[in-house]
Every structure is written in structure tokens, then in C-alpha cells.
Short mmCIF file of C-alpha atoms in Angstrom, two decimals:
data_model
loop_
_atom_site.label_atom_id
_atom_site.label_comp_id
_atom_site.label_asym_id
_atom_site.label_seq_id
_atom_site.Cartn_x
_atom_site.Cartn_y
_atom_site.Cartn_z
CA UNK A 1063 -28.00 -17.72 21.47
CA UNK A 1064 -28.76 -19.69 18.39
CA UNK A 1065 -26.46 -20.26 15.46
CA UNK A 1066 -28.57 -17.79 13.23
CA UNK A 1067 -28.80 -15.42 15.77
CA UNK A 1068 -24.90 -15.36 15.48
CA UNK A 1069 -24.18 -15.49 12.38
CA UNK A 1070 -26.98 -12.74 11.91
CA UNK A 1071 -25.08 -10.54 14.61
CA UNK A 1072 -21.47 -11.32 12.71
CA UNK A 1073 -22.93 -10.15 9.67
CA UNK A 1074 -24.71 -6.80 11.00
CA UNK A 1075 -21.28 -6.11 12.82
CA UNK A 1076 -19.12 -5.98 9.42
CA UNK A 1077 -22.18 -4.60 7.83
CA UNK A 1078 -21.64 -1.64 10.03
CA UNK A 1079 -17.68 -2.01 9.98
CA UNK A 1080 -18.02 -1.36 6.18
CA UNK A 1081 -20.45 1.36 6.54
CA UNK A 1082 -18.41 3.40 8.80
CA UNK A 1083 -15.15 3.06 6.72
CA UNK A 1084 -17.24 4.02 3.49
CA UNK A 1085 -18.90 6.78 5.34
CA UNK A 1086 -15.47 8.04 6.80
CA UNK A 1087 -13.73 8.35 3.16
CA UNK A 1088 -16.60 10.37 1.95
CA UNK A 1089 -16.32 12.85 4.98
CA UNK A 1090 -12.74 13.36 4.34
CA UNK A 1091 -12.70 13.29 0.70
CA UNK A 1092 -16.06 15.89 1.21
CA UNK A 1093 -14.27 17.98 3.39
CA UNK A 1094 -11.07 18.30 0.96
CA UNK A 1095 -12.36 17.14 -2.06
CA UNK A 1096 -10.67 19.56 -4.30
CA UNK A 1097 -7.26 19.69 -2.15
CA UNK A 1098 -6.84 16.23 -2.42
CA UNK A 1099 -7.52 15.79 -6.10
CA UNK A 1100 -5.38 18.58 -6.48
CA UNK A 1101 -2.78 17.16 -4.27
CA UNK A 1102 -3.10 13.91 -6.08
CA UNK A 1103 -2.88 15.15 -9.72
CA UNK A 1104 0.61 17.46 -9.38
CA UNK A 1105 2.68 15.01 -6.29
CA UNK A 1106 2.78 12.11 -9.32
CA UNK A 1107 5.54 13.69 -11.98
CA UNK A 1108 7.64 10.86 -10.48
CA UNK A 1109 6.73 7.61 -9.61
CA UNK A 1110 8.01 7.21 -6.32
CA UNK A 1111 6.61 10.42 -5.44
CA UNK A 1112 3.27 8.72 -6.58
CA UNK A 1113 4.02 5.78 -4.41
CA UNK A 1114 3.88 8.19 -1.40
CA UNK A 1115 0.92 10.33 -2.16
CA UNK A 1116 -1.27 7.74 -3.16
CA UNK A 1117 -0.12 5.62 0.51
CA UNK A 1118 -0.65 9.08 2.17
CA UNK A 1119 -4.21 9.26 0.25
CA UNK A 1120 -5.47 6.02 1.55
CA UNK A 1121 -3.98 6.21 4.97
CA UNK A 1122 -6.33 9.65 5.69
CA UNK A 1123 -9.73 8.24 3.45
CA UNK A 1124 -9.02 4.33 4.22
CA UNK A 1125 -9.94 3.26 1.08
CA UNK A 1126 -7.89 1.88 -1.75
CA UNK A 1127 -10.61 1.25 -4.15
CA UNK A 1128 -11.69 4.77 -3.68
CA UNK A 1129 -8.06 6.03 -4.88
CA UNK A 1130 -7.52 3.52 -7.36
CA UNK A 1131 -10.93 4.68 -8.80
CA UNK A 1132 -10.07 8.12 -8.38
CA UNK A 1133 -6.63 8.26 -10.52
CA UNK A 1134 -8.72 6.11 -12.72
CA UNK A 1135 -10.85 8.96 -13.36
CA UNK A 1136 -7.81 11.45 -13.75
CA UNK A 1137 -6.53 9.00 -16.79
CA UNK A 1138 -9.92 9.59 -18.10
CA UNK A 1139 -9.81 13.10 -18.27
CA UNK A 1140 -6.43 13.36 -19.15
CA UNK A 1141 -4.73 15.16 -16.38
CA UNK A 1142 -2.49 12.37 -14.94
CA UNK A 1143 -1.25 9.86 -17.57
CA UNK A 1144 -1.54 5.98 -17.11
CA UNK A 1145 2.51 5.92 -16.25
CA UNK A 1146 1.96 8.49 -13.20
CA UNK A 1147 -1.23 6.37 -11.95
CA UNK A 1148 0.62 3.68 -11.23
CA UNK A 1149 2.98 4.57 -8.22
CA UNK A 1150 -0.17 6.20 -7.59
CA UNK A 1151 -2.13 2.65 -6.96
CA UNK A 1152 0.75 0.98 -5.49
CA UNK A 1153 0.91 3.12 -2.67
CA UNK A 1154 -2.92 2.85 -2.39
CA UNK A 1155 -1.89 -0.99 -1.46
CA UNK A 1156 0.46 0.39 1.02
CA UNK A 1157 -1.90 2.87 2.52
CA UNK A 1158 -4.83 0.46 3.11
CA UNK A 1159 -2.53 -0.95 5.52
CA UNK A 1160 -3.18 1.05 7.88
CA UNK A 1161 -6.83 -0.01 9.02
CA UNK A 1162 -4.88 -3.12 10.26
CA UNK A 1163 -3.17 -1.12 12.73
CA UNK A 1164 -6.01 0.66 13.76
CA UNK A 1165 -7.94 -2.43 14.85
CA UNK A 1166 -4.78 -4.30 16.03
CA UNK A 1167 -4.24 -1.29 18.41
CA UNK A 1168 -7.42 -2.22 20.56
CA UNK A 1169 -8.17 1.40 20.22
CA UNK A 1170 -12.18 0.54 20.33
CA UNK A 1171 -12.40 2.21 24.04
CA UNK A 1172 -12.08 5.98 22.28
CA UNK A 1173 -14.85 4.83 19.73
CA UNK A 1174 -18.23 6.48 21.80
CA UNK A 1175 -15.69 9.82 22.49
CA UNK A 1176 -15.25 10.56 18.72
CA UNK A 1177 -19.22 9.63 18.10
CA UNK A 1178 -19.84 12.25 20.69
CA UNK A 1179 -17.43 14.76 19.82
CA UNK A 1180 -18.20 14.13 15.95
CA UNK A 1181 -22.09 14.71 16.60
CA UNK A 1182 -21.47 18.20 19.01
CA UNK A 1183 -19.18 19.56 16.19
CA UNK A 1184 -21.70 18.55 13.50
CA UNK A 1185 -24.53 20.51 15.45
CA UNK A 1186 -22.96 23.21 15.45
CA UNK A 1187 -23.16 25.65 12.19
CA UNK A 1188 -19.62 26.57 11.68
CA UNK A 1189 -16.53 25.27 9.42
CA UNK A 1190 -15.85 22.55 11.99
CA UNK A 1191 -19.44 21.22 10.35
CA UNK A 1192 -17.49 18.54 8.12
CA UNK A 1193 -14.73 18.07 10.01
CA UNK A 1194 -17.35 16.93 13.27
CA UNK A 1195 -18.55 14.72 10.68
CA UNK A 1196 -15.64 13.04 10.06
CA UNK A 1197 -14.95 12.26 13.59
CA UNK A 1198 -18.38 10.94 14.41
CA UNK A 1199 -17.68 8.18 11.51
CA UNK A 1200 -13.84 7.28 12.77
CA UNK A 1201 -15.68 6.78 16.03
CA UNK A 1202 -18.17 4.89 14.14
CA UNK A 1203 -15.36 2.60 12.75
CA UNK A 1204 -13.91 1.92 16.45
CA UNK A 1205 -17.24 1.26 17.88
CA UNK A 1206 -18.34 -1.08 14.70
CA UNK A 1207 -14.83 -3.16 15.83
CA UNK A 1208 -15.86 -3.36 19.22
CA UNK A 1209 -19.31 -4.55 18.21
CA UNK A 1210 -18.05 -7.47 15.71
CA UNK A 1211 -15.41 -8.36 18.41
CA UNK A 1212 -18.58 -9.16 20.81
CA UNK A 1213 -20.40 -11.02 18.22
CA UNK A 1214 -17.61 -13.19 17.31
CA UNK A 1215 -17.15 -14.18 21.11
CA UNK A 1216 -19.62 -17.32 20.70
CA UNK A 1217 -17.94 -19.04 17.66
CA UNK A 1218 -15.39 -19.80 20.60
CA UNK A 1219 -17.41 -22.80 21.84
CA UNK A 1220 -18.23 -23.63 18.29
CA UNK A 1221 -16.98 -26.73 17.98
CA UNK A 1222 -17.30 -26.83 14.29
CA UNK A 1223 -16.20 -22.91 13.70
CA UNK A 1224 -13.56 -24.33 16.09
CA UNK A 1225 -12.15 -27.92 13.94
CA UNK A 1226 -12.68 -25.79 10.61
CA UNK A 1227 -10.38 -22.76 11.97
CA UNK A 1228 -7.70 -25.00 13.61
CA UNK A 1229 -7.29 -27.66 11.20
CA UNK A 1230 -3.73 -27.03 9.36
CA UNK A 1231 -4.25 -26.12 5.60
CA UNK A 1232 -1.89 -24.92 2.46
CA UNK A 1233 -1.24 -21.59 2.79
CA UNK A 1234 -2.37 -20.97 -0.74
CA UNK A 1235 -6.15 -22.16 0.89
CA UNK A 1236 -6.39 -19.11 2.67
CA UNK A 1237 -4.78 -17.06 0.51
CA UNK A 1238 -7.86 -17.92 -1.87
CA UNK A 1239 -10.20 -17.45 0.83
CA UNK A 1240 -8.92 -14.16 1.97
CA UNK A 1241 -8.93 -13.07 -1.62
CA UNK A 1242 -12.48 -14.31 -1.94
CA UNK A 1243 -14.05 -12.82 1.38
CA UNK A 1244 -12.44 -9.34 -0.03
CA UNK A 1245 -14.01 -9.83 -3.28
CA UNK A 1246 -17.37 -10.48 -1.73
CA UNK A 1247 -17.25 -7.54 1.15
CA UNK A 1248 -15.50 -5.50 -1.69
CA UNK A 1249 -12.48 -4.94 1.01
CA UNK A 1250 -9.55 -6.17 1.59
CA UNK A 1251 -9.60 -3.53 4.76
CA UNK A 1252 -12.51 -5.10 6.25
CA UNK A 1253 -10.72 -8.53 5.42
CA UNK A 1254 -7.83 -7.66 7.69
CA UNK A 1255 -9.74 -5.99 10.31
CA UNK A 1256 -12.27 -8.90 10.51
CA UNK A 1257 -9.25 -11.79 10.63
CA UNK A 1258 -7.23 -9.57 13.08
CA UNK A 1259 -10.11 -9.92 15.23
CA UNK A 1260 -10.50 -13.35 14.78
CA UNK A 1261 -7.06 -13.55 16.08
CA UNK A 1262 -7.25 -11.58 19.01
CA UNK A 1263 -10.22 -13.54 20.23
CA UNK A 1264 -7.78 -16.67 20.05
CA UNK A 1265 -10.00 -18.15 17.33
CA UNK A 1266 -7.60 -18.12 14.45
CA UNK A 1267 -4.05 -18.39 14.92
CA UNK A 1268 -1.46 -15.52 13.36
CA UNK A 1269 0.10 -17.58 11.21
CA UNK A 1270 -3.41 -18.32 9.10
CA UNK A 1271 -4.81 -14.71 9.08
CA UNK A 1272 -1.21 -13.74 7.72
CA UNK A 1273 -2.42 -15.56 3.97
CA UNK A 1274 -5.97 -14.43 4.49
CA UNK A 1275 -4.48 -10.63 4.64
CA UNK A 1276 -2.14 -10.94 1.78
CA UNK A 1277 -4.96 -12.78 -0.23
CA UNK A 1278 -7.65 -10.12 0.66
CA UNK A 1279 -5.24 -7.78 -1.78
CA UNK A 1280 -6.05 -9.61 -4.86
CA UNK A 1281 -9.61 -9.61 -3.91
CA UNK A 1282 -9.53 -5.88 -3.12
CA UNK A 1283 -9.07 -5.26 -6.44
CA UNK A 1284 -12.59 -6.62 -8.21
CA UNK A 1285 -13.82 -3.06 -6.57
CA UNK A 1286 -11.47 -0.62 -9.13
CA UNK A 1287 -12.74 -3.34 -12.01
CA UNK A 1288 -16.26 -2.36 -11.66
CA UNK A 1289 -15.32 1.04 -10.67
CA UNK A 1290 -14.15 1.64 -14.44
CA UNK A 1291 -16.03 -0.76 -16.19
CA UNK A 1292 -17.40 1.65 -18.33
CA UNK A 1293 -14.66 4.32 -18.56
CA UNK A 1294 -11.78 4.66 -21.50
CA UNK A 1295 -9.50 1.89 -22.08
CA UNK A 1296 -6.81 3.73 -20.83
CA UNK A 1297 -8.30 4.01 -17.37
CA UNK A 1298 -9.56 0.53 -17.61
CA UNK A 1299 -5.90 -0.33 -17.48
CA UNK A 1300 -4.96 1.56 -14.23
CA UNK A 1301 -7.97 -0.92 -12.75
CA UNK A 1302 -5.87 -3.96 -14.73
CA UNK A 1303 -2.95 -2.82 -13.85
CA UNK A 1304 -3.47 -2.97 -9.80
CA UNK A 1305 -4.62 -6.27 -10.01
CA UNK A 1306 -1.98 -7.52 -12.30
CA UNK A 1307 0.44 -6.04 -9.06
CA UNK A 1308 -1.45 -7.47 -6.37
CA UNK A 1309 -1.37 -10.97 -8.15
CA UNK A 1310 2.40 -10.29 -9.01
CA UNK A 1311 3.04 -10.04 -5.71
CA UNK A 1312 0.88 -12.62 -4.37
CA UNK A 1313 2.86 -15.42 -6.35
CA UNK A 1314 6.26 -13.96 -5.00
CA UNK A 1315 5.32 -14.61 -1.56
CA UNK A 1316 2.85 -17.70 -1.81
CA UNK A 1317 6.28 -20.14 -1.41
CA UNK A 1318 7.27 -18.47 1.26
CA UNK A 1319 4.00 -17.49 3.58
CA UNK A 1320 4.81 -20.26 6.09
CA UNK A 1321 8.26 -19.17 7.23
CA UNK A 1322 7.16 -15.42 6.51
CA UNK A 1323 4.23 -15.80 8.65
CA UNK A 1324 6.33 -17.07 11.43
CA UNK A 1325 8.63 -14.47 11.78
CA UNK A 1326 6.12 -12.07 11.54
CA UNK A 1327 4.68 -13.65 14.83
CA UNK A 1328 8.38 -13.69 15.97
CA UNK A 1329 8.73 -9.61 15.46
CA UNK A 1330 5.77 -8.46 16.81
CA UNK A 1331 5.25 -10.67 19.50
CA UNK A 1332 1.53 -9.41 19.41
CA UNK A 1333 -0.08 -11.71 17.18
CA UNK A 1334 -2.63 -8.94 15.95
CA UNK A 1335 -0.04 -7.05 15.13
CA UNK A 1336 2.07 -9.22 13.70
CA UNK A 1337 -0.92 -9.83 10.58
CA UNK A 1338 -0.46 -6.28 10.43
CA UNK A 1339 3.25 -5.79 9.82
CA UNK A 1340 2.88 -9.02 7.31
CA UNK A 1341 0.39 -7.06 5.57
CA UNK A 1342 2.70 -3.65 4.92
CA UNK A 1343 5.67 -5.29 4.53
CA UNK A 1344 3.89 -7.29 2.05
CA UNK A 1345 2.51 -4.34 0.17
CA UNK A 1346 5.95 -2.39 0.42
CA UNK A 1347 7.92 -5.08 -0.74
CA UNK A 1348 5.55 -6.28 -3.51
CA UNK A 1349 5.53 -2.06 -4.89
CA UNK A 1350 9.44 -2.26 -4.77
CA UNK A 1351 9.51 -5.30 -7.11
CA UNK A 1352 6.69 -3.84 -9.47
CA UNK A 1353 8.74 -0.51 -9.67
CA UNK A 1354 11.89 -2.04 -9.72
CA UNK A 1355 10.62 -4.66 -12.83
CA UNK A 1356 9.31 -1.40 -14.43
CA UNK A 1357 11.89 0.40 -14.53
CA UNK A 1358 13.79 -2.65 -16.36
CA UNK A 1359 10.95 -3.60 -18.23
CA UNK A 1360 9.10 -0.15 -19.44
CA UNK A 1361 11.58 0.04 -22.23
CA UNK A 1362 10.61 -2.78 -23.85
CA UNK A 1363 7.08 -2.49 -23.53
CA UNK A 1364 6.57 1.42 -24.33
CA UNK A 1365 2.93 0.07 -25.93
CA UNK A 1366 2.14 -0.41 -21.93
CA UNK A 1367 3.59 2.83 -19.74
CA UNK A 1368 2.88 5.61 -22.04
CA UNK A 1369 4.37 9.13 -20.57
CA UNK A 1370 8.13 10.39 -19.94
CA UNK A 1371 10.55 8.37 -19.21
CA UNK A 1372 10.89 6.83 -15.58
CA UNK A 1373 12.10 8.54 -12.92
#
């Protein structure tokens, strides 16, 4: 197999990988569309409470951008206020998480059982209709993974791929180049998924995706930027506002990646899943700090959080 040919069969893989995730959210969001902005615009009087529903969100539609957007768009309107958005879009962070799991779980094998059962129930005229759909494309998602774990088999007797991956750089280096990959695939989901891969083919060691994953954040969120680009100011600012937190939290953890990546690897003993417990405890910690500054800081900056008082 040539070099092009791989590269072209890497690239159609997380083409497909980001097809089935964006194809998943808008099944679920299509199928309870109105329950979960519903759900979304009352469960955020408190901001903790918003913390939760917008982590619970992401985990079922797997896509942060999608909720940031979305609470984004309440601001606009005027039914949540910028104050309630923003435990909203931390727990979005938190909730993205999960796709890390999901591929670190080597669950691909169940992938063709979903795409079967999702196309049978999607045949069939009844109320199931949306809900077959929505299985079909989380099958989609576990068979895209097994595909770009095949394709990325040959850059193990790349020699080059090989001396690039394994030479030793500053952890800030791939933070920047998992926050640039995320920019450019426009997810910090696939980001994960793709270096969790890369580790469980033995072609990038745990302690490098680790930075990669907790750069892809910041990248993550150029999506919400465009997303409001031409909305109110207000909701403009919930966009700002997640990647002033992902940044934030970023720089607390930059001086301490190395060690932090090592006991990840420690914990989990899997080193797939140890980039994914990095990557929540990252996002969990990083939301307690924002909420926690806040609360000490929304006092003095009432020009900023507009709404009641914190809870």
C-alpha cells in the first residue's frame, strides 16, 4: 500500500468517524428535540445544576459544540440568561468526555449489530422510526472506529510516522497540536478518539495523547465561535466564555501534564483508558476552578455574569 493510499484511507476513516457522531446528535436531538430544549432551559436556575444537565446533554448527543451552540441560542432569545449558560457549557466539556470511553472500551465488535438493528427499526413505520435511526448511527460510530483503527495499522512500519511519534517533546507541543487538529476536524471528540487509537495500536505512547486530549479542548471551541458569529453579543459571550474556560484550564495544568500524565497511566493501567480518565478529570477539575473563581469573582465583575446571584 502506498503512502497516499494511507493517508487517503486515514482521512476517509475520521471522515466517517465525524459523520457518524454528527449524524448521531441530530437523531437524538430529532427524536427529543423539544424535551431536551425544554429540559435544558428550566434544570439551569442554579449553576451546578447547569453543570450536570449540560454534561448529561452531551453525554446522550456527543457533541459539545452542538450544546454550547444551543444555550447560545437560548441567550439569544432570552429564555436562559448568560449567568445560567455557563454551568451549562462547562458541563458540555465534561460530557464530551465520554466518546473517549466509548472508543477506549474496544466496543467496535457491537458496531454491525446496532447498524442492523438501527436499519430494521427504521423500516419499519412506527414510533421506534427515530429511535432505529439513532441506533443505526451509534453503530455507525463503532464501525467508523474499527475502520480508522485498520487504516492506521500501516503507519506502524513507518519509519518516519514512527521517529516523529516517539521522539520526546514539551508537553505544551502537543498540547498545541491537539488543540490545532480539534480546530481543524472541528472536534475535540474526534481528537481523543483518533489519539486513543493511536495509542492502542502502540503507535503513540499514553503519556503524549494525554496533552493532545487536553489541548483538543481549546481547539473544540473555534466550533461555538462560528456557531454565533452572527448572533447578539450576549450569546457571542457564552461562545467567549467557553473558550476563555478551556484556556483557563489549559494553563493550570500545562506545568503539570508530565507527572499528571503519568499517574494517569499509573491508575488505569490501560493506557487507552488512562487518556480517557486524564481527559474527565481534566474537564471536572478545570469546571470546579471556573465555578469556584466565579463565585469569588462575579461580585466584582457584575458587568460580566448578569442574572441572580450565584447559587
Amino acid at each position: 500500500m502506498t503512502e497516499f493510499s494511507v493517508v487517503l484511507s486515514i482521512v476517509s476513516a475520521v471522515v466517517l468517524f465525524w459523520y457518524g457522531l454528527e449524524a448521531f446528535g441530530q437523531q437524538i436531538q430529532a427524536a427529543s428535540g423539544a424535551a431536551l430544549r425544554k429540559w435544558l432551559a428550566r434544570l439551569t436556575s442554579k449553576r451546578w445544576l447547569g453543570l450536570l444537565t449540560g454534561a448529561a446533554a452531551v453525554t446522550i448527543i456527543q457533541s459539545s459544540g452542538a450544546v454550547t451552540a444551543l444555550a447560545a441560542a437560548f441567550v439569544e432569545a432570552g429564555t436562559m440568561s448568560f449567568r445560567a449558560s455557563l454551568g451549562v457549557v462547562l458541563g458540555a466539556n465534561i460530557g464530551t468526555t465520554s466518546t473517549g470511553f466509548l472508543v477506549s472500551a474496544n466496543l467496535t465488535d457491537i458496531g454491525p449489530f446496532f447498524i442492523v438493528l438501527g436499519a430494521v427499526l427504521g423500516a419499519i413505520p412506527s414510533r421506534f422510526k427515530l429511535a432505529g435511526r439513532a441506533a443505526f448511527y451509534f453503530g455507525f460510530v463503532l464501525f467508523s472506529l474499527e475502520v480508522l483503527g485498520l487504516a492506521l495499522e500501516p503507519l506502524a512500519d513507518h519509519e518516519l510516522f514512527g521517529r516523529l511519534l516517539g521522539q520526546a517533546s514539551a508537553p505544551l507541543t502537543k498540547v498545541l497540536a491537539g488543540m490545532l487538529v480539534a480546530a481543524a476536524v472541528q472536534s475535540g471528540s474526534i481528537t481523543t478518539g483518533l489519539s486513543i487509537l493511536l495509542v492502542q495500536q502502540g503507535l503513540l505512547a499514553a503519556t503524549a495523547a494525554i496533552p493532545i486530549a487536553v489541548g483538543a479542548n481549546i481547539g473544540a471551541a473555534v466550533l461555538p465561535l462560528l456557531a454565533t458569529s452572527t448572533m447578539r453579543p450576549d450569546a457571542k459571550r457564552v461562545a467567549l466564555a467557553n473558550l476563555g474556560f478551556n484556556v483557563f484550564g489549559v494553563a493550570l495544568f500545562v506545568p503539570f501534564l508530565e507527572p499528571f500524565s503519568q499517574l494517569m497511566l499509573k491508575l488505569a493501567g490501560n493506557p487507552g483508558m488512562a487518556v480517557a480518565w486524564a481527559q474527565l478529570i481534566f474537564s471536572i477539575a478545570m469546571s470546579i476552578a471556573v465555578l469556584l473563581a466565579l463565585r469569588l469573582l462575579e461580585p466584582h465583575m457584575k458587568w460580566f455574569v448578569a442574572g441572580p446571584s450565584p447559587s
